[in-house]
Short mmCIF file of C-alpha atoms and ligand atoms in Angstrom, two decimals:
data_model
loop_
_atom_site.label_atom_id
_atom_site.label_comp_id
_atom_site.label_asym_id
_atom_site.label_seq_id
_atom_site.Cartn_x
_atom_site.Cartn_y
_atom_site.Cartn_z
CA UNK R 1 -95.88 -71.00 -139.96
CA UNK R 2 -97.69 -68.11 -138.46
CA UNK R 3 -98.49 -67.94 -134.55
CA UNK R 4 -101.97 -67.35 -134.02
CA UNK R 5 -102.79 -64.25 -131.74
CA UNK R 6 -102.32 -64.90 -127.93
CA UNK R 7 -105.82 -63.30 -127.32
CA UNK R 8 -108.56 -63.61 -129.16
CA UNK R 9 -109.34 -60.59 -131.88
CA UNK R 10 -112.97 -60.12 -132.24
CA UNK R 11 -114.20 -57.71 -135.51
CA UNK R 12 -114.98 -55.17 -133.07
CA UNK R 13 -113.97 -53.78 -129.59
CA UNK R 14 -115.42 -50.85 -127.88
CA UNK R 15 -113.50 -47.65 -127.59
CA UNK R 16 -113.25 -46.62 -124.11
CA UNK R 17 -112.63 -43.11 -122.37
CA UNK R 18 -110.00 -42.82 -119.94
CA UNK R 19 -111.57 -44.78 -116.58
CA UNK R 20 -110.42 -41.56 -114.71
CA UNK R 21 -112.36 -39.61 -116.76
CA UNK R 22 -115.47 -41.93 -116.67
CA UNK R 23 -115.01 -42.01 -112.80
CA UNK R 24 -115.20 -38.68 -112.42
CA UNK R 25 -118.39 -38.33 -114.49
CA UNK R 26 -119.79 -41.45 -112.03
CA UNK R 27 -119.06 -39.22 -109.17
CA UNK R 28 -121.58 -36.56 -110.22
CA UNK R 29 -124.39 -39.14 -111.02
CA UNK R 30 -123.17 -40.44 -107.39
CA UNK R 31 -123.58 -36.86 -106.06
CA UNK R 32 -126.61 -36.13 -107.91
CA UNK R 33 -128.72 -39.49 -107.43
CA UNK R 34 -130.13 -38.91 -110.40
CA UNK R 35 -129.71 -41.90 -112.86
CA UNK R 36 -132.54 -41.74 -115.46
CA UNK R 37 -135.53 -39.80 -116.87
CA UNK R 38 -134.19 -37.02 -118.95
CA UNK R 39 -130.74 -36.46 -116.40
CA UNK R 40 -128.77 -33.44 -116.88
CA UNK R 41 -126.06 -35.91 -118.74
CA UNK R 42 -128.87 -37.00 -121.60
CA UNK R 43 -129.61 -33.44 -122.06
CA UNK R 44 -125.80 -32.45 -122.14
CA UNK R 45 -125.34 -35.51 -124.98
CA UNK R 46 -128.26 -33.90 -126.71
CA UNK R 47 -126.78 -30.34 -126.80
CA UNK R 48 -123.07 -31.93 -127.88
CA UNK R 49 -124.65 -33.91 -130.64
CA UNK R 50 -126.72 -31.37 -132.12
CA UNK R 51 -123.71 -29.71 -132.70
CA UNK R 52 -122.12 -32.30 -133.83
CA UNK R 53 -125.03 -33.11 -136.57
CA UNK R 54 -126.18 -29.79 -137.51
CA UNK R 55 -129.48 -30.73 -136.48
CA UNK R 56 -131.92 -29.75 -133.21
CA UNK R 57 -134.36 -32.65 -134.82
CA UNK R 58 -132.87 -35.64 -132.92
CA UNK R 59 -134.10 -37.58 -129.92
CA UNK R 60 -132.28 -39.85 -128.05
CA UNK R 61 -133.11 -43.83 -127.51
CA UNK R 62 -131.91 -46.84 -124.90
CA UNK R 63 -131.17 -48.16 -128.17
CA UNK R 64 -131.30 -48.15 -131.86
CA UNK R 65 -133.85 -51.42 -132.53
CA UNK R 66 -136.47 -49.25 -130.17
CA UNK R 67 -135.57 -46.10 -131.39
CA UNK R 68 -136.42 -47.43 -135.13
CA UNK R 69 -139.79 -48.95 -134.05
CA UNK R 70 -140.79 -45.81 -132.19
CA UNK R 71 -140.49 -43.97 -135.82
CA UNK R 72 -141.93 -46.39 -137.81
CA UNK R 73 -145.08 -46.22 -134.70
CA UNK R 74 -144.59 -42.42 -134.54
CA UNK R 75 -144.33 -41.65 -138.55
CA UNK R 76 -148.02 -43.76 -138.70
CA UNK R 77 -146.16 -45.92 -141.01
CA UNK R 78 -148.29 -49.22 -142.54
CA UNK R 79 -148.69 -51.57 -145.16
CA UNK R 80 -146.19 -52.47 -147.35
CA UNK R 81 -142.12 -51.15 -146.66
CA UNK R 82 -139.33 -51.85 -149.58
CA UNK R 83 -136.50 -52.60 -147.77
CA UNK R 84 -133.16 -54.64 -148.11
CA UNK R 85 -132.32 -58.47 -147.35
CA UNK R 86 -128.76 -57.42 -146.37
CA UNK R 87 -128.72 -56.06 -143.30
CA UNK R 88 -128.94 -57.02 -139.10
CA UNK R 89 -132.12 -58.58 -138.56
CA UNK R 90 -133.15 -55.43 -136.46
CA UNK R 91 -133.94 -53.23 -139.22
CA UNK R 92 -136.49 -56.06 -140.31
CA UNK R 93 -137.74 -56.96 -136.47
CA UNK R 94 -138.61 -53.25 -136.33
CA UNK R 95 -140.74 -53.14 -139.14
CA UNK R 96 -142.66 -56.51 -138.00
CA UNK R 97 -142.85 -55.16 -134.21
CA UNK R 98 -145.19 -52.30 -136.54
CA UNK R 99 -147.23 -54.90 -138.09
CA UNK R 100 -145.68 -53.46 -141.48
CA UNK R 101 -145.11 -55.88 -144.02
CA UNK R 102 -141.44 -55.55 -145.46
CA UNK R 103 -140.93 -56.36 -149.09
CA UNK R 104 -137.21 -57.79 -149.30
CA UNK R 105 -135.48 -56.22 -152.98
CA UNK R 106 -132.04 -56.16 -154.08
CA UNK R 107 -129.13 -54.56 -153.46
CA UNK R 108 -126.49 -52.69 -155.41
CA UNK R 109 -123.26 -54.81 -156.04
CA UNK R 110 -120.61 -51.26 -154.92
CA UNK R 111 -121.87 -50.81 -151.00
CA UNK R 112 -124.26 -53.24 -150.86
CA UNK R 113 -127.37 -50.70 -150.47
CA UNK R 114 -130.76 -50.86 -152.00
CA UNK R 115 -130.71 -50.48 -155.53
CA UNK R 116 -132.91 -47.73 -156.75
CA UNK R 117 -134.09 -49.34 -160.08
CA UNK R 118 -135.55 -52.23 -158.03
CA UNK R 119 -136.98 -49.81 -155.45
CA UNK R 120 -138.92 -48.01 -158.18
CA UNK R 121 -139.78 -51.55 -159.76
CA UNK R 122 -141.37 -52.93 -156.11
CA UNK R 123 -143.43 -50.11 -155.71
CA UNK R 124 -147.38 -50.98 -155.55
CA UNK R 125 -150.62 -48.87 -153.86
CA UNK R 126 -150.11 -50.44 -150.89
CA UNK R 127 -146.41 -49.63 -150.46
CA UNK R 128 -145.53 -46.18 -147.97
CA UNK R 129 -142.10 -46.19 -147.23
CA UNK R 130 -138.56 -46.98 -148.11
CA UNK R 131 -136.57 -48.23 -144.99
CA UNK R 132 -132.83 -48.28 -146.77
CA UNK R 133 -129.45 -49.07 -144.72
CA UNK R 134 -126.44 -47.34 -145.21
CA UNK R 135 -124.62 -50.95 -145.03
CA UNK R 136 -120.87 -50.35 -143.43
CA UNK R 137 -121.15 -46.76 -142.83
CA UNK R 138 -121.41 -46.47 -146.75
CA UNK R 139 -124.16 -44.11 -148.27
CA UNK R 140 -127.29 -45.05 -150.02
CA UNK R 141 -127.80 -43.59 -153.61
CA UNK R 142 -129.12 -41.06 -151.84
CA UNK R 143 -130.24 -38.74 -154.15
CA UNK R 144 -132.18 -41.44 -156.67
CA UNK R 145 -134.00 -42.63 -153.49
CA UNK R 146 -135.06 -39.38 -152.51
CA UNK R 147 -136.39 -38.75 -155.92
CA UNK R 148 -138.30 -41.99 -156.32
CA UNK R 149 -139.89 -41.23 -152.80
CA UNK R 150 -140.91 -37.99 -153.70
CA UNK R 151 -142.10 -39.25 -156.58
CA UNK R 152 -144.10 -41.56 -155.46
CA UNK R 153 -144.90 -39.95 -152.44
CA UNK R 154 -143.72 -42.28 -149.91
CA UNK R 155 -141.74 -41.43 -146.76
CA UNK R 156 -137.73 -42.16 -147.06
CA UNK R 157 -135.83 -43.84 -143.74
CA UNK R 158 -132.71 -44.11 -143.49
CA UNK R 159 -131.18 -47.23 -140.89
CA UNK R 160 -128.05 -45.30 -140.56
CA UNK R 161 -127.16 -47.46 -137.48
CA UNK R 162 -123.10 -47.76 -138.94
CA UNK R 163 -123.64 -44.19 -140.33
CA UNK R 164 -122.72 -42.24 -137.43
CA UNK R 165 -120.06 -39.80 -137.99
CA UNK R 166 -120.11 -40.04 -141.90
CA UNK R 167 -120.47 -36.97 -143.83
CA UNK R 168 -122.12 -36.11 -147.63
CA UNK R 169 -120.69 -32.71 -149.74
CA UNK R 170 -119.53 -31.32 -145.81
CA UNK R 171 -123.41 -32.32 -144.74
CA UNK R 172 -124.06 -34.94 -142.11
CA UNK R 173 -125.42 -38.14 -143.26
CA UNK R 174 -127.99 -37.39 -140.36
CA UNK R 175 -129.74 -34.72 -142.83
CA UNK R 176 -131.02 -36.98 -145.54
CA UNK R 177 -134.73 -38.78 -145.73
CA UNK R 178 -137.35 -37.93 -143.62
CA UNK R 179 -135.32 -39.89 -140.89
CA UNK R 180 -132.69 -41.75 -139.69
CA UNK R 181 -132.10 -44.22 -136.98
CA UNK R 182 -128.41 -44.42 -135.40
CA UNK R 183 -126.99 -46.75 -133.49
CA UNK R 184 -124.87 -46.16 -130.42
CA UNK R 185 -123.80 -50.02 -129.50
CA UNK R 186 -120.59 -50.73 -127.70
CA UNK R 187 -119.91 -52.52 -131.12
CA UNK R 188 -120.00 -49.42 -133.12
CA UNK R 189 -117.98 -46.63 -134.02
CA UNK R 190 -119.19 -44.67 -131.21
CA UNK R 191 -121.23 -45.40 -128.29
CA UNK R 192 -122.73 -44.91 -125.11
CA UNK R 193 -122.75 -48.70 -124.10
CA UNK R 194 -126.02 -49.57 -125.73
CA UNK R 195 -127.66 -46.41 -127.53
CA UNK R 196 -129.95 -45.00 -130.28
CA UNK R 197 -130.73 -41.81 -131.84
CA UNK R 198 -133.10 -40.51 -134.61
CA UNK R 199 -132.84 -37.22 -136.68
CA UNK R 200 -135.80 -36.22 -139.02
CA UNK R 201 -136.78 -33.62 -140.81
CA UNK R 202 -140.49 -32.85 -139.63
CA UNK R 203 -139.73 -30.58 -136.35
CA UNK R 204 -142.95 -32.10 -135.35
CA UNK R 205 -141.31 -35.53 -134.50
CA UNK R 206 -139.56 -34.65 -131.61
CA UNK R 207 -142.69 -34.05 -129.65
CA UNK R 208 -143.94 -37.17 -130.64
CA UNK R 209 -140.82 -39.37 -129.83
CA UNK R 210 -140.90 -37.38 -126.44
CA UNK R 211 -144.24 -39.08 -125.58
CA UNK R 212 -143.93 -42.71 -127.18
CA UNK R 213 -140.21 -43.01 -125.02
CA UNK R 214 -141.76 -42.15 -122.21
CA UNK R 215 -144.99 -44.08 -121.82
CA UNK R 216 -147.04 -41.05 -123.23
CA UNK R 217 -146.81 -39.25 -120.37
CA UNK R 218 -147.91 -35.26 -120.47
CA UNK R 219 -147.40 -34.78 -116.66
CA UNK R 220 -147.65 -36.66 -113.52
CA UNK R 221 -151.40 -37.34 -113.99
CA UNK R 222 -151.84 -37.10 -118.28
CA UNK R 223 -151.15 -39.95 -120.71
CA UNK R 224 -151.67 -38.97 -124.10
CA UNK R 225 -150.98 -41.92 -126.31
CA UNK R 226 -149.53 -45.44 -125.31
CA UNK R 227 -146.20 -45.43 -125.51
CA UNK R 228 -143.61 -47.42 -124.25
CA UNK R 229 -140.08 -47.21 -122.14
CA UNK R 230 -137.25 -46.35 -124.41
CA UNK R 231 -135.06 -43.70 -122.54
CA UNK R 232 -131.37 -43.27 -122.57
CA UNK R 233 -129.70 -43.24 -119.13
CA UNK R 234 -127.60 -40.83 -117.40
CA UNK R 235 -124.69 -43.85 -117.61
CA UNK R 236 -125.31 -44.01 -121.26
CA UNK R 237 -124.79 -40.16 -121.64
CA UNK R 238 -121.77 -39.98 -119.64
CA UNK R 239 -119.59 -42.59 -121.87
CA UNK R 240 -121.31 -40.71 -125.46
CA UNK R 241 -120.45 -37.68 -124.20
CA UNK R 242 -116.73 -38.66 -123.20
CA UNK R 243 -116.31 -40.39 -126.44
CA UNK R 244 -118.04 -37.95 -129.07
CA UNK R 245 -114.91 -35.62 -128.23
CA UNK R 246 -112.49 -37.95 -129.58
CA UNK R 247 -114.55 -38.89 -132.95
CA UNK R 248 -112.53 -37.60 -135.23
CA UNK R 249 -108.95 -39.18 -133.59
CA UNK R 250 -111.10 -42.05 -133.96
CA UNK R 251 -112.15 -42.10 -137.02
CA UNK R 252 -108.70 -40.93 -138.17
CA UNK R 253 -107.70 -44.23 -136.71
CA UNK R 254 -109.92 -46.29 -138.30
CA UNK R 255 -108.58 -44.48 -141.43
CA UNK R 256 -105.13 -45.67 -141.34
CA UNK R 257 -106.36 -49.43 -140.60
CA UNK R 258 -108.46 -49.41 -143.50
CA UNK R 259 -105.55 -47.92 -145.60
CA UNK R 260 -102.96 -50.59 -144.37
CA UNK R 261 -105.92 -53.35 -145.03
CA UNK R 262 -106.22 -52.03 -148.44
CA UNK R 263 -102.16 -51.88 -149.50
CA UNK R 264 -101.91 -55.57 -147.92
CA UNK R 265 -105.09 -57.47 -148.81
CA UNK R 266 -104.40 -55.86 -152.75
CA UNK R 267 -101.53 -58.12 -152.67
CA UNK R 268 -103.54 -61.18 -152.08
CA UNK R 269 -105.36 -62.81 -155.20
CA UNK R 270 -109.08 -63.84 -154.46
CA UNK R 271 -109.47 -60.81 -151.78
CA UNK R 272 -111.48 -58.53 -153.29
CA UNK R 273 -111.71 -54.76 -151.72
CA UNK R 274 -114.82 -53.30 -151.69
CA UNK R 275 -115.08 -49.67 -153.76
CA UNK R 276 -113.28 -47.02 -152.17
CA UNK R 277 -115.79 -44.50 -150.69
CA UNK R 278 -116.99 -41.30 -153.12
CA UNK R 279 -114.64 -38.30 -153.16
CA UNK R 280 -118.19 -36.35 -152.09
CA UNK R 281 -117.95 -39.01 -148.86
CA UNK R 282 -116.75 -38.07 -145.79
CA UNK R 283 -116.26 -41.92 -144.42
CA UNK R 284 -116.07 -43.20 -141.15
CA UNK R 285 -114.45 -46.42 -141.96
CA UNK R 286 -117.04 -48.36 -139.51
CA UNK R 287 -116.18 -51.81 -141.15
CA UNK R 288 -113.79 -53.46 -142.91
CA UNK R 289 -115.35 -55.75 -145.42
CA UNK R 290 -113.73 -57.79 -148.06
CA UNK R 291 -115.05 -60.53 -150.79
CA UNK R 292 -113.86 -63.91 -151.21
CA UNK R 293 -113.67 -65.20 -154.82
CA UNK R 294 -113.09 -69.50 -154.13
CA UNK R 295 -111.59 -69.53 -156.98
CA UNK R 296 -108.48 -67.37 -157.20
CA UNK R 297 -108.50 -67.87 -153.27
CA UNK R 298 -108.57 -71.68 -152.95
CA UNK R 299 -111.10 -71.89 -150.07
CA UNK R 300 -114.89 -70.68 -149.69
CA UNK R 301 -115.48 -67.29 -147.38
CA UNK R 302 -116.49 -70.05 -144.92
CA UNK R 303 -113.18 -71.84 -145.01
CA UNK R 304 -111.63 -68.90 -144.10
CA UNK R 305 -113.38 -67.45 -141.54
CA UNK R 306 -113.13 -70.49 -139.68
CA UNK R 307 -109.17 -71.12 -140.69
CA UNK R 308 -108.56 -67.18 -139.16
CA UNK R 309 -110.67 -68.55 -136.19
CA UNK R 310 -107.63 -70.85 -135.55
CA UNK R 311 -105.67 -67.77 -135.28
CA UNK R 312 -107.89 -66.65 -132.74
CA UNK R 313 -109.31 -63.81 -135.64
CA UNK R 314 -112.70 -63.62 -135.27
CA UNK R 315 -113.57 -61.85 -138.40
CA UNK R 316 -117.58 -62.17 -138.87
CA UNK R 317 -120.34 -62.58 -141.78
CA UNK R 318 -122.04 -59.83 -141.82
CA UNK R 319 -125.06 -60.06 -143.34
CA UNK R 320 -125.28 -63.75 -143.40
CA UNK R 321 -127.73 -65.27 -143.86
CA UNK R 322 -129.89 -63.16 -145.47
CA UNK R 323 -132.83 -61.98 -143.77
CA UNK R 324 -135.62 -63.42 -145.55
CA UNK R 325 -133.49 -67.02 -145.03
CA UNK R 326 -134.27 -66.52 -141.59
CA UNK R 327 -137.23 -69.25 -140.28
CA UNK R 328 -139.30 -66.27 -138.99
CA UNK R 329 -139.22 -64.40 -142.32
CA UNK R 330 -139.19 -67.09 -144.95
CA UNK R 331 -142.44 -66.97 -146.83
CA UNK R 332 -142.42 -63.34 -146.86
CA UNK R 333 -142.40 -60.56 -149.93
CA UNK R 334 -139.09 -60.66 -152.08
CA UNK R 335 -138.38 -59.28 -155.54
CA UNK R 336 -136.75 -62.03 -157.65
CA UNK R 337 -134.49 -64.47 -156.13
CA UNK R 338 -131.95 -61.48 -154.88
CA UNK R 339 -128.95 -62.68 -156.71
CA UNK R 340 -126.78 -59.50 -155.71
CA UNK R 341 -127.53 -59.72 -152.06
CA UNK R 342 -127.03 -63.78 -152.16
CA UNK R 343 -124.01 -63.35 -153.84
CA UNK R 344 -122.80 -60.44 -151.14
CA UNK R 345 -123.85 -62.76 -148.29
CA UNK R 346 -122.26 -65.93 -149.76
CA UNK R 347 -118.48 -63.67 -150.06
CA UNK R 348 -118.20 -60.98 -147.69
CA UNK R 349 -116.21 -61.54 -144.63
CA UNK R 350 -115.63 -58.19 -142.42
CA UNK R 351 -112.23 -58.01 -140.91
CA UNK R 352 -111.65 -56.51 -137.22
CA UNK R 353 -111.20 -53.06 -137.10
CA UNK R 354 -111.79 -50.32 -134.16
CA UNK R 355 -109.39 -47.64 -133.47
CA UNK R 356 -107.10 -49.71 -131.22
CA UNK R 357 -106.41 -52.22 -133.47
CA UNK R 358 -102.65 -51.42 -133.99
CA UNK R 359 -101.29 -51.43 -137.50
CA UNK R 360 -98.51 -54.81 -136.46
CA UNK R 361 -101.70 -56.61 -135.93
CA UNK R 362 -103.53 -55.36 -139.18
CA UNK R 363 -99.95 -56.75 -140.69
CA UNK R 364 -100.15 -60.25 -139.19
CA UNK R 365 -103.87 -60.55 -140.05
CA UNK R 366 -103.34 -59.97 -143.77
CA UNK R 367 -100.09 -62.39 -143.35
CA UNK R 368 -102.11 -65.31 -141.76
CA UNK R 369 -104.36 -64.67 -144.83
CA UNK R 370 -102.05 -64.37 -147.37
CA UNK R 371 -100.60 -67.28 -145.37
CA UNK R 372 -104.18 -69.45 -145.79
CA UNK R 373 -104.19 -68.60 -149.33
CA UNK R 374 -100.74 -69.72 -150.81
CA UNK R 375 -101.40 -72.84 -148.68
CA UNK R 376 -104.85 -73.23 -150.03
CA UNK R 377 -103.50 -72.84 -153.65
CA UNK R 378 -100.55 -75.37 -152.99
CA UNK R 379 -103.08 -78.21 -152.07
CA UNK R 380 -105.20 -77.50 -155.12
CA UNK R 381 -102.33 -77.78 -157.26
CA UNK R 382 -101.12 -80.73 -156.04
CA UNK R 383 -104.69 -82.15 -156.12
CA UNK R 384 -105.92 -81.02 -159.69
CA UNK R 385 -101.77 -82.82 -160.47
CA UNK R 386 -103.44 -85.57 -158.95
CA UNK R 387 -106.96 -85.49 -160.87
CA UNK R 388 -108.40 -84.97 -157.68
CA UNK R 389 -109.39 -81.13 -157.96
CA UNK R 390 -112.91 -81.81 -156.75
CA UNK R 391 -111.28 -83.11 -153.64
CA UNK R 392 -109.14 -79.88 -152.87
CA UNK R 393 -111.93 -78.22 -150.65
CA UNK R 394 -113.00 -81.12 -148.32
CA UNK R 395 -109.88 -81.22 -148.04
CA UNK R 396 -108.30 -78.12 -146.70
CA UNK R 397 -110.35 -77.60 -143.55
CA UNK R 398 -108.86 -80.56 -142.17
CA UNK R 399 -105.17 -80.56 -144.00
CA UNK R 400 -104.45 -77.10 -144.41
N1 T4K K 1 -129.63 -51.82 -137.86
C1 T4K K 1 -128.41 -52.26 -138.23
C2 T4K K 1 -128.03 -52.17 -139.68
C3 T4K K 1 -127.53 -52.76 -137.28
O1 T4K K 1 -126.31 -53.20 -137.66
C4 T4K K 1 -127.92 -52.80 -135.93
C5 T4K K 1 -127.04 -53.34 -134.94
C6 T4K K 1 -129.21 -52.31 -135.60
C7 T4K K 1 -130.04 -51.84 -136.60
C8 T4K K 1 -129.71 -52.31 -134.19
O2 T4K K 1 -129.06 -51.37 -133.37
P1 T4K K 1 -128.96 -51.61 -131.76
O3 T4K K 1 -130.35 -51.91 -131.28
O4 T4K K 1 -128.00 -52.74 -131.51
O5 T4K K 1 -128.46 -50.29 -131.24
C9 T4K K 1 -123.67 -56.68 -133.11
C10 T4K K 1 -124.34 -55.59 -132.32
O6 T4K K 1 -124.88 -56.08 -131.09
C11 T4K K 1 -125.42 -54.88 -133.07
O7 T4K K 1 -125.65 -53.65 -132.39
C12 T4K K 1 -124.98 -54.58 -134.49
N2 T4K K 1 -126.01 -53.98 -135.29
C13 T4K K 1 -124.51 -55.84 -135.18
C14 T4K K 1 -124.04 -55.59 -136.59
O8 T4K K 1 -123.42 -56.36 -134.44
P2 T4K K 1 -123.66 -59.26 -132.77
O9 T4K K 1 -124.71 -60.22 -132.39
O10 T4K K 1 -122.79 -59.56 -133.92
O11 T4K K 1 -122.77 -58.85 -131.49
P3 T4K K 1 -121.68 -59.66 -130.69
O12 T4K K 1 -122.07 -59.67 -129.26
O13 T4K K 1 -121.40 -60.96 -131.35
O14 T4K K 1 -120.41 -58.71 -130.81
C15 T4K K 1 -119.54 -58.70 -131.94
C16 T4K K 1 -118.10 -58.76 -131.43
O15 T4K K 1 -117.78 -57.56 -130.74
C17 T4K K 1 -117.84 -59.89 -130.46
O16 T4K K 1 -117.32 -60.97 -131.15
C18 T4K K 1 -116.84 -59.34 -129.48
C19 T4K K 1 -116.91 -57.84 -129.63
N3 T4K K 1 -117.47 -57.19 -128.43
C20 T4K K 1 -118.83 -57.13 -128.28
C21 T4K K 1 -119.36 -56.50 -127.19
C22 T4K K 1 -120.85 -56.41 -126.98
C23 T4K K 1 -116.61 -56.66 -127.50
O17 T4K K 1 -115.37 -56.75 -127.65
N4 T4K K 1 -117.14 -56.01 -126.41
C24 T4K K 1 -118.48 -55.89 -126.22
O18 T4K K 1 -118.91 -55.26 -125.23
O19 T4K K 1 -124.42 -57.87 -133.03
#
């Protein structure tokens, strides 16, 4: 029998600088009592990350939800958006906070993005825009979307919120679309604590974010549209600017986990990996999601996620439920009953992984599951010897 963890091992920790370092960044903000409103730390992130994307079009956010709302508000974006039922509710909450309507279709069964085909089949007059998410760090089709937008002539955003860091052909993900929204949360890849950040393609944008994250304001005495409060803080800056120097140790990191995942959880029948990234794809291994198939497993993804909770392995659901099985959004727009999605939300479980996972505890994860699983199958052969094979999963929560 295997021990469960002594402390508990959530699917994501933050990465933290050195608290010497981050001290010693708190003693200039100290020194400089300056704390907010476009700080000499913001600007400093700004700099660093346009190097780091390749891009001077990028604005910085207090966080990714506002930061997507602003450009949906900004971009004069209305009517109908296409977008996908497999995602964190924020990429939906955005478009609602816009008055847009979003029009749920399905996704692609490899990374779990929008599928183009249905895209092109959604589209009506009253649709603008195609809000796609690059689910688990994973790219969209990117070029099929870009040529049914073009097409049609609707604008193309990208919710790249697990994106950060990935790169396309040696090109940062942050280049594609006419935008993309990034996320900076503690639970991410990288952060600055809570954090957002959009890169577009229209120079003209920046202006315009510059004035809706900051009330509207032209001066001390001008507004010039109503905007709202969405700034980054000099606190923010400080840890993004600390950590964006060790991205790619980090993402090395998260390499090797994913590669140990893979050898192990191959080994296991009814764990199912998830396609290996294109050779074009520079990843950034942001998740680590698997499928569940009851059958060759023994137990339902929800068996196991709450069996692993025993071993104090929080692995989460991600995306479940679906967003338009959420009460605020039930009734809206969907394409068809979503079978790809349903089934993606129904299977995947995403495992922990952040760079400090170590690669012993990676080991006793996939041994507690391989663990679950050979147990599983032992009670449903001694059930279906039994004739009581419909039994086998009430069952195993309890007995197992
Ligand atoms: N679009 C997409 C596709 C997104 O995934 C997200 C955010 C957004 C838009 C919106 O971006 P932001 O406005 O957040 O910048 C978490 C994150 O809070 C959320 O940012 C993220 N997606 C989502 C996928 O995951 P929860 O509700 O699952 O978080 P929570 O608090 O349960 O944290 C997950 C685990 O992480 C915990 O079990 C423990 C661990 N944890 C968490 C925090 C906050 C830590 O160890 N330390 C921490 O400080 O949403």
């Amino acid at each position: 029998m295997i021990r469960p963890f002594d402390k508990p091992i959530y699917v994501a920790r933050p990465a933290l600088p050195s608290l010497e370092e981050f001290r010693c960044g708190l003693e200039g903000i100290w020194d400089r009592a300056w704390l907010t409103n476009n700080g000499p730390l913001v600007e400093q992130f700004r700099d660093n990350l346009i190097t780091f994307c390749g891009t001077k079009n990028l604005s910085l956010f207090v966080n990714g939800t506002l930061a997507l709302q602003i450009a949906l508000q900004g971009m004069g974006i209305t009517g109908d958006v296409i977008t996908t039922p497999y995602t964190f509710v924020a990429t939906t909450h955005s478009l609602f906070w816009n008055k847009i309507r979003p029009v749920f279709v399905d996704i692609e069964p490899d990374y779990y993005s929008l599928d183009p085909a249905q895209v092109e089949a959604a589209i009506t007059p009253w649709t603008s825009a195609i809000l796609a998410v690059h689910v688990y760090g994973q790219p969209c089709y990117l070029e099929n979307l870009e040529r049914i937008a073009r097409k049609h002539g609707l604008k193309l955003l990208y919710d790249a919120a697990h994106a950060f860091g990935v790169e396309v052909n040696g090109t940062s993900i942050a280049h594609f679309g006419d935008l993309s929204m990034f996320s900076f949360h503690a639970t991410k890849i990288f952060h600055s604590i809570e954090g957002g950040m959009l890169t577009f393609r229209d120079p003209e944008y920046r202006r315009l974010f510059d004035y809706l994250k900051n009330f509207g304001f032209e001066n001390e005495t001008e507004v010039v549209m109503p905007g709202t409060n969405a700034k980054m803080n000099e606190f923010q800056a400080l840890m993004g600017l600390l950590l964006l120097r060790r991205m790619d140790e980090m993402i090395e990191r998260r390499r090797a986990i994913n590669e140990r995942y893979r050898e192990r959880l191959a080994l296991i029948p009814g764990i199912r990996l998830v396609s290996p990234p294109a050779e074009t794809v520079r990843y950034n291994y942001a998740y680590m999601p698997v499928e569940v198939e009851q059958d060759e497993f023994g137990l339902t993804r929800d068996q196991l996620y709450l069996k692993l909770r025993e071993f104090n392995v929080f692995a989460r659901r991600y995306f479940y439920p679906l967003v338009p099985d959420y009460a605020c959004y039930r009734g809206l727009v969907a394409s068809g009953n979503l079978p790809v999605a349903r089934r993606a939300a129904s299977r995947v479980l995403t495992l922990p992984i952040y760079s400090d996972l170590a690669l012993d505890d990676v080991d006793r994860i996939c041994d507690i599951i391989g663990d679950i699983a050979s147990r599983s199958c032992k009670w449903a052969l001694a059930a279906s010897q039994s004739g009581q094979a419909d039994s086998v999963l009430a069952l195993t929560d309890t007995q197992l």
